[in-house]
Coordinates of C-alpha atoms in Angstrom, one line a residue:
X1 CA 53.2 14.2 -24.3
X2 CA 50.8 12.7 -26.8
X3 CA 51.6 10.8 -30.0
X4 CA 49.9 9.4 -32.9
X5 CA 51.1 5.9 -34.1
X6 CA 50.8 4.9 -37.4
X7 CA 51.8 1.4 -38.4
X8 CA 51.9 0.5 -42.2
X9 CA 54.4 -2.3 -42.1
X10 CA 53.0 -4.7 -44.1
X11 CA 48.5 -5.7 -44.5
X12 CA 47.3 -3.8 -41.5
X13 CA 46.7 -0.4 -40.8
X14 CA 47.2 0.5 -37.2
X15 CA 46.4 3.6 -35.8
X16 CA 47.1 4.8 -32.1
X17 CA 46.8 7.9 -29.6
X18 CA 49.4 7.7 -26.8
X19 CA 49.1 10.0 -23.4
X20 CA 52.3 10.4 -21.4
X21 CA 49.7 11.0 -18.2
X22 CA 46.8 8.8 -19.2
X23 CA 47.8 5.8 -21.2
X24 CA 46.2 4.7 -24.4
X25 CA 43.9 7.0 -25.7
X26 CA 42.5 5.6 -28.7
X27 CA 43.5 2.4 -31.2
X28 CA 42.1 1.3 -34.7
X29 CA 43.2 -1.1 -36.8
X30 CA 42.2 -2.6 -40.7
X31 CA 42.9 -5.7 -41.5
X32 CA 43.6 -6.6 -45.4
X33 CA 43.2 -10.2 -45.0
X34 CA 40.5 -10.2 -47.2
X35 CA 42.1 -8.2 -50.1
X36 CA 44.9 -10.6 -49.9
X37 CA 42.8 -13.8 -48.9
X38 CA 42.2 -15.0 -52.9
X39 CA 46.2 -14.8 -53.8
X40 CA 46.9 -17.2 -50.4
X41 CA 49.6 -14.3 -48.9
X42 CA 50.3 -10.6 -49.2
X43 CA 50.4 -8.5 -52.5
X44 CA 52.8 -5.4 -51.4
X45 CA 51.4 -3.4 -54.2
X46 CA 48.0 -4.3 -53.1
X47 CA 48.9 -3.8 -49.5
X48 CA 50.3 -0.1 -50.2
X49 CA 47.5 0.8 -52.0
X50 CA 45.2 -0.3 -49.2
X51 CA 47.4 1.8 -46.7
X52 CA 46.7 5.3 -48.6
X53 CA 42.9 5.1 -48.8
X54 CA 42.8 3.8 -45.5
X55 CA 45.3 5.9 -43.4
X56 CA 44.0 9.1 -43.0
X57 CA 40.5 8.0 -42.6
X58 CA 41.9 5.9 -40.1
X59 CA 43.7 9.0 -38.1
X60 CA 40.4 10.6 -38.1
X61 CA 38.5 8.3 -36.3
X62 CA 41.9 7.4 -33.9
X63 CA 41.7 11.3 -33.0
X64 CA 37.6 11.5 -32.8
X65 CA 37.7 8.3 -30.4
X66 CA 40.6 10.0 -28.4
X67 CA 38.2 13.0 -28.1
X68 CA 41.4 15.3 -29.4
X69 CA 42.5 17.3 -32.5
X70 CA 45.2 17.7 -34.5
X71 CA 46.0 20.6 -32.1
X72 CA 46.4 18.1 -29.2
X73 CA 48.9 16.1 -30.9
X74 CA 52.4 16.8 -29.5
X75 CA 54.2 14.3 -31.6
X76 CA 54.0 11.9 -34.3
X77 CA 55.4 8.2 -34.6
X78 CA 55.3 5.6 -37.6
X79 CA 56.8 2.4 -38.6
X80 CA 60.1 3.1 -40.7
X81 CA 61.3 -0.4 -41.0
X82 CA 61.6 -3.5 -40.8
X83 CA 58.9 -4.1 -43.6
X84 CA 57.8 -4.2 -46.9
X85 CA 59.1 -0.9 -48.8
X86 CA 55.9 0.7 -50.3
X87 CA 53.7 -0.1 -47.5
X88 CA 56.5 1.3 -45.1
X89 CA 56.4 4.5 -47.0
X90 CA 52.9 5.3 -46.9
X91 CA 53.0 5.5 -43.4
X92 CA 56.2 7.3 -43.5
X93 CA 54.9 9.7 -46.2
X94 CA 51.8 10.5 -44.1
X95 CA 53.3 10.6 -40.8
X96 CA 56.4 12.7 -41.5
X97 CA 53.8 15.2 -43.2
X98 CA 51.4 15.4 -40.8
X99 CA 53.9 16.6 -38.1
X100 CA 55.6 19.1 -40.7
X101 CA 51.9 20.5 -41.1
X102 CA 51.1 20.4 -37.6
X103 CA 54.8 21.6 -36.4
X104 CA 55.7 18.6 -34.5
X105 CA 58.2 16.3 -34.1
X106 CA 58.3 13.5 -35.6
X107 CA 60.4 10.0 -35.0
X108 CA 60.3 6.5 -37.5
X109 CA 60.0 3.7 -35.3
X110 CA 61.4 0.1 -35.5
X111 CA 58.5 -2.2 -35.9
X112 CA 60.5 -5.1 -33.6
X113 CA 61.1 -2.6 -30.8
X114 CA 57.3 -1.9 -31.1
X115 CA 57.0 -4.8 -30.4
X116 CA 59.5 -5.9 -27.5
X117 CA 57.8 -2.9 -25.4
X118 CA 54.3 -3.9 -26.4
X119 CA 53.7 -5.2 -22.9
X120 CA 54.7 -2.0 -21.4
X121 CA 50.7 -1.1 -22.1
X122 CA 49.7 -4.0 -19.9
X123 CA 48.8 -2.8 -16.1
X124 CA 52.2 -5.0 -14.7
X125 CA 54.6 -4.0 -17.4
X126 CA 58.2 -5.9 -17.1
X127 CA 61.1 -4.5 -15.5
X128 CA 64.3 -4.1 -17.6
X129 CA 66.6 -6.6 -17.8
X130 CA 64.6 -9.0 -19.3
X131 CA 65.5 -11.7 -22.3
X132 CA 62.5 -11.0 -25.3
X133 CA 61.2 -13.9 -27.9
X134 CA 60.0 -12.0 -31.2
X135 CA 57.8 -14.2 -32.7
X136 CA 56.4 -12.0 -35.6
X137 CA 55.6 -12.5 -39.5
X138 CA 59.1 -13.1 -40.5
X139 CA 60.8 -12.8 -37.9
X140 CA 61.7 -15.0 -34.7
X141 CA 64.2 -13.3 -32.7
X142 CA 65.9 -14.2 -28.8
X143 CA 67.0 -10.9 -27.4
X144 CA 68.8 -9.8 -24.2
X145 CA 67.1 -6.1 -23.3
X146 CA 68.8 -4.4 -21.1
X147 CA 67.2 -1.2 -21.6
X148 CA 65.2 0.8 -24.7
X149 CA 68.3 0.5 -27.1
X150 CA 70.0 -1.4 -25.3
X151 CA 69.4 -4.9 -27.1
X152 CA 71.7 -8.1 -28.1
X153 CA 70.9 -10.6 -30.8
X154 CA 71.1 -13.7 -29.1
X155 CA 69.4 -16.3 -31.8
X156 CA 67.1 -15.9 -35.2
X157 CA 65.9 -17.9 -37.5
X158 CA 68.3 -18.4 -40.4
X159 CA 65.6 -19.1 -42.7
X160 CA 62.0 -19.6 -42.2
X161 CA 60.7 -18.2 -39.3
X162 CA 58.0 -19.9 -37.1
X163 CA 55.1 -17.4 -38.2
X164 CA 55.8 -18.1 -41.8
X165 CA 56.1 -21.8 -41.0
X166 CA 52.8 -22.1 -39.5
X167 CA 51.1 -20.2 -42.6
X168 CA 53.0 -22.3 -45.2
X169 CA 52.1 -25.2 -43.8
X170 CA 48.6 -24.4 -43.3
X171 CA 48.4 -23.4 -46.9
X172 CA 49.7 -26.5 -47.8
X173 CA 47.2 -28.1 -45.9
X174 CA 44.4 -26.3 -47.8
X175 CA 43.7 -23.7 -45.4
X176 CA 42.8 -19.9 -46.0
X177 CA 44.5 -17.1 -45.8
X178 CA 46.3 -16.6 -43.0
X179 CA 46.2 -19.9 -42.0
X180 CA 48.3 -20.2 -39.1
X181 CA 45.7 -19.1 -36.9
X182 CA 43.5 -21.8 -38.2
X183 CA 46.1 -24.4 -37.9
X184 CA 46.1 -23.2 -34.3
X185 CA 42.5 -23.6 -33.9
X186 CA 42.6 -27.2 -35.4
X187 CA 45.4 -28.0 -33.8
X188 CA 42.9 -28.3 -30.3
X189 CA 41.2 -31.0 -32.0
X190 CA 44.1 -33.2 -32.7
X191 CA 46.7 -35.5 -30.7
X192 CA 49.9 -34.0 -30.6
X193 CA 52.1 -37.6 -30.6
X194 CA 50.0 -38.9 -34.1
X195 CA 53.0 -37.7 -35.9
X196 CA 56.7 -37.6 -34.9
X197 CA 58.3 -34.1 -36.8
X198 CA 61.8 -32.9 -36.1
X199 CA 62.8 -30.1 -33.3
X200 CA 64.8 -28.4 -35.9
X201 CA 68.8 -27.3 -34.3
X202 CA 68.4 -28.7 -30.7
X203 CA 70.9 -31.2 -31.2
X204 CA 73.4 -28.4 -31.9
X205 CA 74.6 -25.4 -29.4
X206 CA 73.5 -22.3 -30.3
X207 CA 70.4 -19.8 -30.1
X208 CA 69.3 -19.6 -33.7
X209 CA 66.1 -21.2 -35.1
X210 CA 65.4 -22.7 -38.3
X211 CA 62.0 -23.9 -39.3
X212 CA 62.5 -24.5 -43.1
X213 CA 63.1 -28.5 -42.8
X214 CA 59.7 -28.8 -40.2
X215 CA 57.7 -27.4 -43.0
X216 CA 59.1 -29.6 -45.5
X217 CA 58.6 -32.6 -43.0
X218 CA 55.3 -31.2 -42.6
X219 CA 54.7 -31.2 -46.5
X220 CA 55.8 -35.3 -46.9
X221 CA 53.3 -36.3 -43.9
X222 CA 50.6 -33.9 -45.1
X223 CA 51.2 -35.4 -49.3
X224 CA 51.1 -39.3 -47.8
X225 CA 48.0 -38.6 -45.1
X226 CA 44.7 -39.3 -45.8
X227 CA 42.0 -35.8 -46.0
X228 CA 39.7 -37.1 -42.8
X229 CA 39.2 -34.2 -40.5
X230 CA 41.1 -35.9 -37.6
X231 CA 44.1 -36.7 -39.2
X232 CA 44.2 -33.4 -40.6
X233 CA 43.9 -32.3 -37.0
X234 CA 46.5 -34.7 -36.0
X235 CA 48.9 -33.0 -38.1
X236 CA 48.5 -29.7 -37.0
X237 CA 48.6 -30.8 -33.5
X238 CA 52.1 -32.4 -34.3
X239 CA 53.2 -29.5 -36.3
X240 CA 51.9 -27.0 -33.8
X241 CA 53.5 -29.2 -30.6
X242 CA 57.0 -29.5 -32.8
X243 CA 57.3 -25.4 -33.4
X244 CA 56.6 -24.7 -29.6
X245 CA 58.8 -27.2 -28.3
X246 CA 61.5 -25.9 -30.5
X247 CA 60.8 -22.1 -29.2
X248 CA 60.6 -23.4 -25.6
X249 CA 63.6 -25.3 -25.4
X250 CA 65.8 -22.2 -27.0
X251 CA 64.1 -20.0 -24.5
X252 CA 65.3 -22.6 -21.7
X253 CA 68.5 -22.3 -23.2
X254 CA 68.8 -18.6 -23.4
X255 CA 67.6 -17.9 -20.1
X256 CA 70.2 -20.2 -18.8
X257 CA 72.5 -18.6 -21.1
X258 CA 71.8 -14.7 -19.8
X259 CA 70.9 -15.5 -15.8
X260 CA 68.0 -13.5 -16.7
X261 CA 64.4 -14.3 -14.7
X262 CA 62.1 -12.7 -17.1
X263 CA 60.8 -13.3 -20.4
X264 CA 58.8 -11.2 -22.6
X265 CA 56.9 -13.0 -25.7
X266 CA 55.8 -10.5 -28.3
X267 CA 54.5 -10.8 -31.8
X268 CA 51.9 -12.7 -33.6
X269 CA 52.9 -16.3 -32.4
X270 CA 52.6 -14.9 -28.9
X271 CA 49.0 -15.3 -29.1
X272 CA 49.6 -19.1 -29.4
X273 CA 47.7 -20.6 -26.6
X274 CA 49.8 -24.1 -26.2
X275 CA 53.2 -21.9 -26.4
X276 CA 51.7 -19.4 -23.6
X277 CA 50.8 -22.8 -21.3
X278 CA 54.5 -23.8 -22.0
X279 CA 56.0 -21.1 -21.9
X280 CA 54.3 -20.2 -18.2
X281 CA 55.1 -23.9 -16.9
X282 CA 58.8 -23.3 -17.9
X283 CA 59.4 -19.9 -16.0
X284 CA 57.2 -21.3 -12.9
X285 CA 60.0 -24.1 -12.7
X286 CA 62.5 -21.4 -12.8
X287 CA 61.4 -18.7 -10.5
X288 CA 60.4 -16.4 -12.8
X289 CA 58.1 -14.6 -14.7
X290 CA 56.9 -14.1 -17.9
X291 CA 54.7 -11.4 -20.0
X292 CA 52.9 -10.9 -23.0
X293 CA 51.1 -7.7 -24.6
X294 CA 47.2 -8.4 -24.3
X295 CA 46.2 -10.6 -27.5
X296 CA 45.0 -7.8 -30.0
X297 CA 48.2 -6.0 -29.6
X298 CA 50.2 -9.2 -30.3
X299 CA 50.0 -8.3 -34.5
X300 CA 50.7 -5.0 -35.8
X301 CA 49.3 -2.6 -34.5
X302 CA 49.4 1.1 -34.0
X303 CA 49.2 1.3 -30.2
X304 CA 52.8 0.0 -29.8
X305 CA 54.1 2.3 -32.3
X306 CA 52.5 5.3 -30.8
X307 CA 54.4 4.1 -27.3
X308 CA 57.6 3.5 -28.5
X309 CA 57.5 6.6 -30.6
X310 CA 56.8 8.2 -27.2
X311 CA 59.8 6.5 -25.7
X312 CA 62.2 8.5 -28.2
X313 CA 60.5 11.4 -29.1
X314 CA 60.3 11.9 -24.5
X315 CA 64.4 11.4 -24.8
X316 CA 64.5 14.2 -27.5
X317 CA 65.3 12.0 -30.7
X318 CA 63.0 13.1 -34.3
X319 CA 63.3 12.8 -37.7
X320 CA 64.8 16.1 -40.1
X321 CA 62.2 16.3 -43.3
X322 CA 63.9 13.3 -45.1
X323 CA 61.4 10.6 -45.4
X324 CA 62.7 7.5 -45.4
X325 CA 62.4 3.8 -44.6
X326 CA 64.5 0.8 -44.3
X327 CA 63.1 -2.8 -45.1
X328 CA 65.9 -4.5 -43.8
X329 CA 67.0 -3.2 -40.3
X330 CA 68.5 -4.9 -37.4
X331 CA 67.2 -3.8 -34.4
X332 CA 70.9 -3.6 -32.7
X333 CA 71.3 -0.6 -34.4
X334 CA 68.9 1.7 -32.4
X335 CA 70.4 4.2 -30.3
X336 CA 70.1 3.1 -26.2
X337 CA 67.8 5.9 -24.3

């Protein structure tokens, strides 16, 4: 079976051709960064806007690289939630069409899930059960995965989560837009024990996060510091070594928690090179192993849409011709394959 992925979540437009035989046929992506970069965060009006004159230029090229046509296509999946509304329902609008036209099925996808399996593209994909860190945009998630489906909340963040807490506090810091990257890449420049910030909810049981009173720390320490280039590398050292402690330690704990051996880290913090280093020591002390998708599918992109729309649309699950998208959608409600 092969499926087109469309991802229009929130300021990217991802676009993906998935083979049930031969893998990942083609992937393009568009950032908005740029468009957004002067108002320091996403515009969702902008960002939807963006999405419909990019889209189907987009599809064209996905299926032109992919050497197929819309003949070829034997299914189509796009992002139906979690996300911001009007950017959801471009893709929805387009995707949802395109297979009525093209008489298709077609399936809305859960941008987390897309996420969670993103490392089934990877050549040594994880076996099921495993225990999944989301670490995307606003989310930061500990789930136990059974199966496709077949997930369990374990923790999230009750307010901030750690992606939005790195790009807050690099815009506080006078960064560009998105700046948690950049924090990142400063971060490599600093010492880590300059400043002492808290490791917010490890003195309390439990699996939930909250990164709300870091960023405020953050804020004090970065009001009081002086604007030299190392102590502004200092900070984000500190900051950065605070938020992946914190994500470490509730891994730790979960794992413990579940008796599981694997870990899967998905989403745009994933990237993180200091939280991958810890993250690897941690399961190497346990016995066990832990995977990541490869570093450009870590944001949103279309590639894991277009294989977890696979997943379901394989199991015999599509949309009727409603189109519709849900913003808010926890990911426990997805039917188990």
């Amino acid at each position: 079976m092969r499926v087109l992925g469309i991802e229009t979540s929130c300021d990217e437009t991802g676009i993906a051709i998935y083979d049930s035989e031969l893998g990942l046929l083609s992937h393009v992506l568009y950032s908005q960064i740029d468009l957004h970069a002067d108002y320091g965060g996403v515009v969702p009006e902008l960002a939807s806007r963006d999405h419909v004159r990019k889209t189907l230029p987009l599809i064209r090229q996905a299926l032109e690289e992919a050497n197929c046509t819309a003949m070829d296509i034997d299914g189509v999946a796009y992002t139906a939630g979690p996300g911001l509304a009007g950017a959801l329902l471009v893709g929805a609008s387009i995707g949802r069409s395109l297979a009525f036209a093209w008489h298709k099925p077609a399936v809305g996808v859960h941008h987390m899930e897309g996420h969670l399996l993103a490392p089934m593209l990877e050549a040594e994909p994880p076996a099921f059960p495993f225990l999944a860190l989301l670490v995307s945009g606003g989310h930061t998630q500990l789930v136990d995965v059974q199966g496709i489906g077949q997930y369990q909340l374990l923790g999230e963040s009750i307010d901030d989560a750690a992606g939005e807490a790195f790009d807050k506090t690099a815009k506080l810091m006078g960064l560009d837009y998105p700046g948690g990257p950049l924090l990142a890449k400063m971060a490599t420049q600093g010492d880590a024990k300059a400043y002492r910030f808290p490791r917010p909810m490890l003195d309390r049981p439990g699996l939930d996060f909250s990164f709300s009173g870091l960023k405020t720390s953050a804020a004090n320490v970065i009001a009081k510091a002086g604007r030299s280039e190392q102590e502004q590398a200092d900070i984000a050292a500190s900051f950065q070594q605070a938020v992946v402690d914190t994500l470490v330690a509730k891994c730790e704990r979960a794992l413990q928690q579940t008796g599981l051996t694997r870990l899967v880290v998905a989403g745009g913090v994933s990237a993180n090179t200091s939280l991958r280093e810890q993250l690897a020591a941690l399961l190497q002390k346990r016995g066990g192993q832990v995977f990541y998708p490869r570093k450009e599918f870590c944001t949103d992109n279309g590639a894991m849409i277009a294989f977890a729309g696979h997943q379901r649309l394989v199991a015999g699950q599509q949309q009727d011709l409603t189109i519709a998208v849900q913003p808010r959608w926890p990911m426990e409600q997805l039917s188990a394959l």
